[in-house]
Amino acid sequence: MNLTQWLKFAALLIPVYFSGLKQKNRSFDKRWFTLKGWCLRFFDLMKIPYEVTQRGEPLQETVYYVSNHQGQFDPILLMAALKRPMTFISKVENLKIPVIGKWGKLIGFITFKREAFEDNVTMLRQSARTLKEGRSILIFPEGTRSKSNELLPFKPGALLPAYLAKVSIVPITQIHTHEMDKTGQLKHTLQVIIDAPIPYTSYKDTPYADMALKIHDLIQSNIKNALI
């Protein structure tokens, strides 16, 4: 983003933070839609163009979103793009960042520590429990930002919560979003491709590692086709 956009972003954080202070007694859905409104306002204020492509009919039920991760603003873009409440699987360090941490707690971030095996097992179980309770979740299975249009390998076990909760998986592809992290004018329109849901009955007999590879290849193909 250019300098003006960065300054606008910094200024926007102030009302977003104070808005979070008023959400304590509101329902999860109202909190989520309030945050979504701020995310939409972010793109409107910054005048950053983005396109959302929806393949297939979106399900009116709990799903497990699986998205690639290019830049630090990806969660804001996904909040703007998605229409139904959900939460994120996020590294625990994000809860220490003032505005992100406040809103992360309000929409129920499920956190993990990268090097703590037992903590990650707890995260997977909590994710499955949250899905069973009827709340959709989004995970970035690469585990970190690629900072480019390249796709990193998926972490083992990233799809386990979907298997345990028996919910549909929705692959999401983000393209050019890493450009927002750089100083200067964006060169491309940001793209979000929301693929058709994959029902549990379609993948239940496929080993989760194989299924992760299939979704990885689908996202990689989406990126490749967009860059042609």
PDB file of C-alpha atoms in Angstrom:
ATOM      1  CA  MET A   1       0.000   0.000   0.000  1.00  0.00           C
ATOM      2  CA  ASN A   2       1.120   3.577  -0.483  1.00  0.00           C
ATOM      3  CA  LEU A   3       1.902   5.966   2.375  1.00  0.00           C
ATOM      4  CA  THR A   4      -1.552   7.569   2.329  1.00  0.00           C
ATOM      5  CA  GLN A   5      -3.207   4.172   2.623  1.00  0.00           C
ATOM      6  CA  TRP A   6      -0.978   3.192   5.538  1.00  0.00           C
ATOM      7  CA  LEU A   7      -1.874   6.421   7.347  1.00  0.00           C
ATOM      8  CA  LYS A   8      -5.595   5.849   6.720  1.00  0.00           C
ATOM      9  CA  PHE A   9      -5.229   2.315   8.031  1.00  0.00           C
ATOM     10  CA  ALA A  10      -3.536   3.543  11.207  1.00  0.00           C
ATOM     11  CA  ALA A  11      -6.317   6.087  11.751  1.00  0.00           C
ATOM     12  CA  LEU A  12      -9.017   3.461  11.152  1.00  0.00           C
ATOM     13  CA  LEU A  13      -7.626   1.250  13.915  1.00  0.00           C
ATOM     14  CA  ILE A  14      -8.749   3.758  16.561  1.00  0.00           C
ATOM     15  CA  PRO A  15     -12.533   3.528  15.972  1.00  0.00           C
ATOM     16  CA  VAL A  16     -12.217  -0.219  15.315  1.00  0.00           C
ATOM     17  CA  TYR A  17     -10.635  -0.679  18.737  1.00  0.00           C
ATOM     18  CA  PHE A  18     -13.252   1.393  20.571  1.00  0.00           C
ATOM     19  CA  SER A  19     -15.997  -0.395  18.674  1.00  0.00           C
ATOM     20  CA  GLY A  20     -14.661  -3.613  20.134  1.00  0.00           C
ATOM     21  CA  LEU A  21     -15.111  -2.277  23.654  1.00  0.00           C
ATOM     22  CA  LYS A  22     -18.875  -2.073  23.042  1.00  0.00           C
ATOM     23  CA  GLN A  23     -19.325  -5.684  21.901  1.00  0.00           C
ATOM     24  CA  LYS A  24     -19.093  -7.607  25.184  1.00  0.00           C
ATOM     25  CA  ASN A  25     -22.814  -8.223  25.690  1.00  0.00           C
ATOM     26  CA  ARG A  26     -23.712  -8.727  22.037  1.00  0.00           C
ATOM     27  CA  SER A  27     -24.235 -12.084  20.337  1.00  0.00           C
ATOM     28  CA  PHE A  28     -21.482 -13.731  18.313  1.00  0.00           C
ATOM     29  CA  ASP A  29     -23.274 -13.067  15.043  1.00  0.00           C
ATOM     30  CA  LYS A  30     -23.702  -9.367  15.813  1.00  0.00           C
ATOM     31  CA  ARG A  31     -20.039  -9.091  16.767  1.00  0.00           C
ATOM     32  CA  TRP A  32     -19.010 -10.819  13.553  1.00  0.00           C
ATOM     33  CA  PHE A  33     -21.160  -8.644  11.300  1.00  0.00           C
ATOM     34  CA  THR A  34     -19.881  -5.529  13.062  1.00  0.00           C
ATOM     35  CA  LEU A  35     -16.306  -6.606  12.347  1.00  0.00           C
ATOM     36  CA  LYS A  36     -17.238  -7.507   8.780  1.00  0.00           C
ATOM     37  CA  GLY A  37     -18.593  -3.983   8.376  1.00  0.00           C
ATOM     38  CA  TRP A  38     -15.241  -2.540   9.458  1.00  0.00           C
ATOM     39  CA  CYS A  39     -13.450  -4.838   6.988  1.00  0.00           C
ATOM     40  CA  LEU A  40     -15.671  -3.651   4.144  1.00  0.00           C
ATOM     41  CA  ARG A  41     -15.065  -0.069   5.215  1.00  0.00           C
ATOM     42  CA  PHE A  42     -11.304  -0.730   5.152  1.00  0.00           C
ATOM     43  CA  PHE A  43     -11.364  -1.623   1.447  1.00  0.00           C
ATOM     44  CA  ASP A  44     -13.717   1.222   0.624  1.00  0.00           C
ATOM     45  CA  LEU A  45     -11.543   3.750   2.457  1.00  0.00           C
ATOM     46  CA  MET A  46      -8.311   2.438   0.949  1.00  0.00           C
ATOM     47  CA  LYS A  47      -9.883   2.199  -2.516  1.00  0.00           C
ATOM     48  CA  ILE A  48      -8.324  -1.231  -2.954  1.00  0.00           C
ATOM     49  CA  PRO A  49     -10.154  -3.255  -5.633  1.00  0.00           C
ATOM     50  CA  TYR A  50     -10.943  -6.914  -5.076  1.00  0.00           C
ATOM     51  CA  GLU A  51     -13.052  -9.541  -6.801  1.00  0.00           C
ATOM     52  CA  VAL A  52     -14.843 -12.489  -5.234  1.00  0.00           C
ATOM     53  CA  THR A  53     -15.731 -15.527  -7.345  1.00  0.00           C
ATOM     54  CA  GLN A  54     -18.239 -17.948  -5.810  1.00  0.00           C
ATOM     55  CA  ARG A  55     -18.286 -21.408  -7.379  1.00  0.00           C
ATOM     56  CA  GLY A  56     -21.359 -23.435  -6.542  1.00  0.00           C
ATOM     57  CA  GLU A  57     -24.036 -22.530  -4.047  1.00  0.00           C
ATOM     58  CA  PRO A  58     -22.735 -21.500  -0.607  1.00  0.00           C
ATOM     59  CA  LEU A  59     -23.989 -23.802   2.136  1.00  0.00           C
ATOM     60  CA  GLN A  60     -26.239 -22.491   4.879  1.00  0.00           C
ATOM     61  CA  GLU A  61     -24.528 -24.766   7.385  1.00  0.00           C
ATOM     62  CA  THR A  62     -21.302 -25.111   9.319  1.00  0.00           C
ATOM     63  CA  VAL A  63     -18.235 -25.514   7.074  1.00  0.00           C
ATOM     64  CA  TYR A  64     -14.469 -25.708   7.348  1.00  0.00           C
ATOM     65  CA  TYR A  65     -12.778 -23.087   5.165  1.00  0.00           C
ATOM     66  CA  VAL A  66      -9.283 -23.914   3.904  1.00  0.00           C
ATOM     67  CA  SER A  67      -7.395 -20.957   2.434  1.00  0.00           C
ATOM     68  CA  ASN A  68      -3.912 -20.140   1.250  1.00  0.00           C
ATOM     69  CA  HIS A  69      -2.170 -17.294   3.085  1.00  0.00           C
ATOM     70  CA  GLN A  70      -0.159 -14.647   1.234  1.00  0.00           C
ATOM     71  CA  GLY A  71      -0.209 -11.489   3.337  1.00  0.00           C
ATOM     72  CA  GLN A  72      -0.988  -9.986   6.716  1.00  0.00           C
ATOM     73  CA  PHE A  73      -4.239  -8.410   5.486  1.00  0.00           C
ATOM     74  CA  ASP A  74      -5.718 -11.734   4.312  1.00  0.00           C
ATOM     75  CA  PRO A  75      -8.099 -12.075   7.303  1.00  0.00           C
ATOM     76  CA  ILE A  76      -9.553  -8.626   6.583  1.00  0.00           C
ATOM     77  CA  LEU A  77     -10.141  -9.557   2.945  1.00  0.00           C
ATOM     78  CA  LEU A  78     -11.738 -12.862   3.887  1.00  0.00           C
ATOM     79  CA  MET A  79     -14.022 -11.196   6.424  1.00  0.00           C
ATOM     80  CA  ALA A  80     -15.122  -8.821   3.668  1.00  0.00           C
ATOM     81  CA  ALA A  81     -15.596 -11.650   1.145  1.00  0.00           C
ATOM     82  CA  LEU A  82     -17.427 -14.251   3.232  1.00  0.00           C
ATOM     83  CA  LYS A  83     -21.106 -13.798   4.007  1.00  0.00           C
ATOM     84  CA  ARG A  84     -21.658 -16.033   7.034  1.00  0.00           C
ATOM     85  CA  PRO A  85     -20.126 -15.839  10.545  1.00  0.00           C
ATOM     86  CA  MET A  86     -17.022 -17.889  11.243  1.00  0.00           C
ATOM     87  CA  THR A  87     -13.820 -17.703  13.245  1.00  0.00           C
ATOM     88  CA  PHE A  88     -10.130 -18.261  12.524  1.00  0.00           C
ATOM     89  CA  ILE A  89      -7.456 -20.673  13.643  1.00  0.00           C
ATOM     90  CA  SER A  90      -4.629 -18.287  14.533  1.00  0.00           C
ATOM     91  CA  LYS A  91      -1.200 -18.293  16.140  1.00  0.00           C
ATOM     92  CA  VAL A  92      -1.464 -17.316  19.801  1.00  0.00           C
ATOM     93  CA  GLU A  93       0.833 -14.314  19.331  1.00  0.00           C
ATOM     94  CA  ASN A  94      -1.930 -12.497  17.433  1.00  0.00           C
ATOM     95  CA  LEU A  95      -3.941 -12.145  20.648  1.00  0.00           C
ATOM     96  CA  LYS A  96      -1.181  -9.909  22.023  1.00  0.00           C
ATOM     97  CA  ILE A  97      -1.664  -7.334  19.235  1.00  0.00           C
ATOM     98  CA  PRO A  98      -4.039  -4.643  20.620  1.00  0.00           C
ATOM     99  CA  VAL A  99      -6.797  -4.391  17.973  1.00  0.00           C
ATOM    100  CA  ILE A 100      -6.404  -7.890  16.524  1.00  0.00           C
ATOM    101  CA  GLY A 101      -6.281  -9.435  19.979  1.00  0.00           C
ATOM    102  CA  LYS A 102      -9.408  -7.618  21.132  1.00  0.00           C
ATOM    103  CA  TRP A 103     -11.468  -8.659  18.141  1.00  0.00           C
ATOM    104  CA  GLY A 104      -9.856 -12.100  18.045  1.00  0.00           C
ATOM    105  CA  LYS A 105     -11.268 -12.810  21.493  1.00  0.00           C
ATOM    106  CA  LEU A 106     -14.650 -11.381  20.527  1.00  0.00           C
ATOM    107  CA  ILE A 107     -15.053 -13.745  17.569  1.00  0.00           C
ATOM    108  CA  GLY A 108     -13.412 -16.685  19.324  1.00  0.00           C
ATOM    109  CA  PHE A 109     -10.034 -17.183  17.657  1.00  0.00           C
ATOM    110  CA  ILE A 110      -8.792 -20.741  18.171  1.00  0.00           C
ATOM    111  CA  THR A 111      -5.079 -20.380  18.854  1.00  0.00           C
ATOM    112  CA  PHE A 112      -1.994 -22.546  18.551  1.00  0.00           C
ATOM    113  CA  LYS A 113       1.727 -22.377  19.246  1.00  0.00           C
ATOM    114  CA  ARG A 114       3.875 -23.356  16.279  1.00  0.00           C
ATOM    115  CA  GLU A 115       6.377 -25.484  18.212  1.00  0.00           C
ATOM    116  CA  ALA A 116       4.109 -26.887  20.959  1.00  0.00           C
ATOM    117  CA  PHE A 117       2.821 -30.320  19.922  1.00  0.00           C
ATOM    118  CA  GLU A 118       0.448 -30.787  22.861  1.00  0.00           C
ATOM    119  CA  ASP A 119      -0.961 -27.298  22.396  1.00  0.00           C
ATOM    120  CA  ASN A 120      -1.593 -28.007  18.710  1.00  0.00           C
ATOM    121  CA  VAL A 121      -3.413 -31.239  19.567  1.00  0.00           C
ATOM    122  CA  THR A 122      -5.612 -29.209  21.909  1.00  0.00           C
ATOM    123  CA  MET A 123      -6.219 -26.707  19.095  1.00  0.00           C
ATOM    124  CA  LEU A 124      -7.359 -29.472  16.730  1.00  0.00           C
ATOM    125  CA  ARG A 125      -9.744 -30.873  19.330  1.00  0.00           C
ATOM    126  CA  GLN A 126     -11.120 -27.436  20.138  1.00  0.00           C
ATOM    127  CA  SER A 127     -11.606 -26.777  16.425  1.00  0.00           C
ATOM    128  CA  ALA A 128     -13.573 -30.006  15.988  1.00  0.00           C
ATOM    129  CA  ARG A 129     -15.688 -29.173  19.039  1.00  0.00           C
ATOM    130  CA  THR A 130     -16.388 -25.658  17.710  1.00  0.00           C
ATOM    131  CA  LEU A 131     -17.483 -27.078  14.353  1.00  0.00           C
ATOM    132  CA  LYS A 132     -19.774 -29.584  16.070  1.00  0.00           C
ATOM    133  CA  GLU A 133     -21.313 -26.708  18.023  1.00  0.00           C
ATOM    134  CA  GLY A 134     -22.263 -25.071  14.733  1.00  0.00           C
ATOM    135  CA  ARG A 135     -19.604 -22.419  14.179  1.00  0.00           C
ATOM    136  CA  SER A 136     -17.638 -22.368  10.926  1.00  0.00           C
ATOM    137  CA  ILE A 137     -13.845 -22.078  11.043  1.00  0.00           C
ATOM    138  CA  LEU A 138     -11.187 -20.896   8.617  1.00  0.00           C
ATOM    139  CA  ILE A 139      -7.654 -22.292   8.660  1.00  0.00           C
ATOM    140  CA  PHE A 140      -4.487 -21.296   6.793  1.00  0.00           C
ATOM    141  CA  PRO A 141      -2.921 -24.778   6.405  1.00  0.00           C
ATOM    142  CA  GLU A 142       0.433 -23.431   5.207  1.00  0.00           C
ATOM    143  CA  GLY A 143       0.961 -22.202   8.767  1.00  0.00           C
ATOM    144  CA  THR A 144       2.562 -18.929   7.686  1.00  0.00           C
ATOM    145  CA  ARG A 145       2.411 -16.315   4.930  1.00  0.00           C
ATOM    146  CA  SER A 146       3.941 -17.236   1.576  1.00  0.00           C
ATOM    147  CA  LYS A 147       4.463 -13.503   0.833  1.00  0.00           C
ATOM    148  CA  SER A 148       3.964 -14.271  -2.869  1.00  0.00           C
ATOM    149  CA  ASN A 149       1.700 -16.087  -5.311  1.00  0.00           C
ATOM    150  CA  GLU A 150       3.620 -19.264  -4.517  1.00  0.00           C
ATOM    151  CA  LEU A 151       1.865 -21.892  -2.414  1.00  0.00           C
ATOM    152  CA  LEU A 152       3.681 -23.481   0.534  1.00  0.00           C
ATOM    153  CA  PRO A 153       3.129 -27.110   1.633  1.00  0.00           C
ATOM    154  CA  PHE A 154       0.166 -27.727   3.942  1.00  0.00           C
ATOM    155  CA  LYS A 155       0.826 -28.705   7.555  1.00  0.00           C
ATOM    156  CA  PRO A 156       0.034 -32.323   8.482  1.00  0.00           C
ATOM    157  CA  GLY A 157      -3.307 -32.682  10.185  1.00  0.00           C
ATOM    158  CA  ALA A 158      -4.707 -29.347   8.981  1.00  0.00           C
ATOM    159  CA  LEU A 159      -7.918 -31.030   7.804  1.00  0.00           C
ATOM    160  CA  LEU A 160      -8.445 -33.228  10.858  1.00  0.00           C
ATOM    161  CA  PRO A 161     -11.082 -30.977  12.491  1.00  0.00           C
ATOM    162  CA  ALA A 162     -13.316 -31.318   9.419  1.00  0.00           C
ATOM    163  CA  TYR A 163     -13.011 -35.120   9.561  1.00  0.00           C
ATOM    164  CA  LEU A 164     -13.747 -35.227  13.282  1.00  0.00           C
ATOM    165  CA  ALA A 165     -16.763 -32.905  12.983  1.00  0.00           C
ATOM    166  CA  LYS A 166     -17.967 -34.419   9.672  1.00  0.00           C
ATOM    167  CA  VAL A 167     -18.553 -31.041   8.009  1.00  0.00           C
ATOM    168  CA  SER A 168     -18.106 -29.865   4.434  1.00  0.00           C
ATOM    169  CA  ILE A 169     -14.761 -28.366   3.389  1.00  0.00           C
ATOM    170  CA  VAL A 170     -14.693 -25.154   1.349  1.00  0.00           C
ATOM    171  CA  PRO A 171     -11.383 -24.395  -0.428  1.00  0.00           C
ATOM    172  CA  ILE A 172     -10.522 -20.700  -0.799  1.00  0.00           C
ATOM    173  CA  THR A 173      -7.865 -19.236  -3.077  1.00  0.00           C
ATOM    174  CA  GLN A 174      -6.365 -15.785  -2.559  1.00  0.00           C
ATOM    175  CA  ILE A 175      -4.356 -14.182  -5.365  1.00  0.00           C
ATOM    176  CA  HIS A 176      -2.117 -11.074  -5.302  1.00  0.00           C
ATOM    177  CA  THR A 177      -2.983 -10.358  -1.654  1.00  0.00           C
ATOM    178  CA  HIS A 178       0.700 -10.255  -0.677  1.00  0.00           C
ATOM    179  CA  GLU A 179       0.967  -6.974  -2.591  1.00  0.00           C
ATOM    180  CA  MET A 180      -0.859  -5.192   0.232  1.00  0.00           C
ATOM    181  CA  ASP A 181       2.118  -5.747   2.532  1.00  0.00           C
ATOM    182  CA  LYS A 182       4.461  -3.879   0.226  1.00  0.00           C
ATOM    183  CA  THR A 183       4.984  -0.132   0.104  1.00  0.00           C
ATOM    184  CA  GLY A 184       3.649   1.422  -3.087  1.00  0.00           C
ATOM    185  CA  GLN A 185       0.679   1.136  -5.392  1.00  0.00           C
ATOM    186  CA  LEU A 186      -0.906  -2.269  -5.878  1.00  0.00           C
ATOM    187  CA  LYS A 187      -0.298  -3.712  -9.341  1.00  0.00           C
ATOM    188  CA  HIS A 188      -3.278  -6.064  -9.471  1.00  0.00           C
ATOM    189  CA  THR A 189      -6.866  -6.431  -8.362  1.00  0.00           C
ATOM    190  CA  LEU A 190      -7.009  -8.796  -5.386  1.00  0.00           C
ATOM    191  CA  GLN A 191      -8.857 -12.033  -6.084  1.00  0.00           C
ATOM    192  CA  VAL A 192     -10.728 -14.449  -3.848  1.00  0.00           C
ATOM    193  CA  ILE A 193     -12.055 -17.707  -5.285  1.00  0.00           C
ATOM    194  CA  ILE A 194     -14.489 -19.611  -3.076  1.00  0.00           C
ATOM    195  CA  ASP A 195     -14.778 -23.116  -4.492  1.00  0.00           C
ATOM    196  CA  ALA A 196     -17.830 -25.331  -4.214  1.00  0.00           C
ATOM    197  CA  PRO A 197     -18.176 -27.114  -0.860  1.00  0.00           C
ATOM    198  CA  ILE A 198     -16.802 -30.648  -0.605  1.00  0.00           C
ATOM    199  CA  PRO A 199     -19.338 -32.704   1.411  1.00  0.00           C
ATOM    200  CA  TYR A 200     -18.096 -35.025   4.141  1.00  0.00           C
ATOM    201  CA  THR A 201     -19.603 -37.984   2.279  1.00  0.00           C
ATOM    202  CA  SER A 202     -17.301 -37.205  -0.667  1.00  0.00           C
ATOM    203  CA  TYR A 203     -14.051 -37.186   1.287  1.00  0.00           C
ATOM    204  CA  LYS A 204     -14.637 -39.336   4.390  1.00  0.00           C
ATOM    205  CA  ASP A 205     -12.893 -42.381   2.888  1.00  0.00           C
ATOM    206  CA  THR A 206      -9.893 -40.355   1.658  1.00  0.00           C
ATOM    207  CA  PRO A 207      -6.916 -40.150   4.059  1.00  0.00           C
ATOM    208  CA  TYR A 208      -6.683 -36.603   5.399  1.00  0.00           C
ATOM    209  CA  ALA A 209      -3.126 -36.180   4.071  1.00  0.00           C
ATOM    210  CA  ASP A 210      -4.305 -37.117   0.565  1.00  0.00           C
ATOM    211  CA  MET A 211      -7.264 -34.777   0.833  1.00  0.00           C
ATOM    212  CA  ALA A 212      -4.989 -31.955   1.939  1.00  0.00           C
ATOM    213  CA  LEU A 213      -2.848 -32.570  -1.135  1.00  0.00           C
ATOM    214  CA  LYS A 214      -5.908 -32.460  -3.412  1.00  0.00           C
ATOM    215  CA  ILE A 215      -7.014 -29.122  -1.980  1.00  0.00           C
ATOM    216  CA  HIS A 216      -3.432 -27.824  -2.186  1.00  0.00           C
ATOM    217  CA  ASP A 217      -3.347 -28.758  -5.876  1.00  0.00           C
ATOM    218  CA  LEU A 218      -6.759 -27.147  -6.489  1.00  0.00           C
ATOM    219  CA  ILE A 219      -5.643 -23.851  -4.938  1.00  0.00           C
ATOM    220  CA  GLN A 220      -2.349 -24.008  -6.812  1.00  0.00           C
ATOM    221  CA  SER A 221      -4.215 -24.565 -10.076  1.00  0.00           C
ATOM    222  CA  ASN A 222      -6.500 -21.601  -9.352  1.00  0.00           C
ATOM    223  CA  ILE A 223      -3.487 -19.361  -8.816  1.00  0.00           C
ATOM    224  CA  LYS A 224      -1.739 -20.638 -11.937  1.00  0.00           C
ATOM    225  CA  ASN A 225      -4.801 -20.112 -14.118  1.00  0.00           C
ATOM    226  CA  ALA A 226      -5.277 -16.588 -12.796  1.00  0.00           C
ATOM    227  CA  LEU A 227      -1.695 -15.659 -13.634  1.00  0.00           C
ATOM    228  CA  ILE A 228      -1.859 -16.833 -17.251  1.00  0.00           C
TER     229      ILE A 228
END
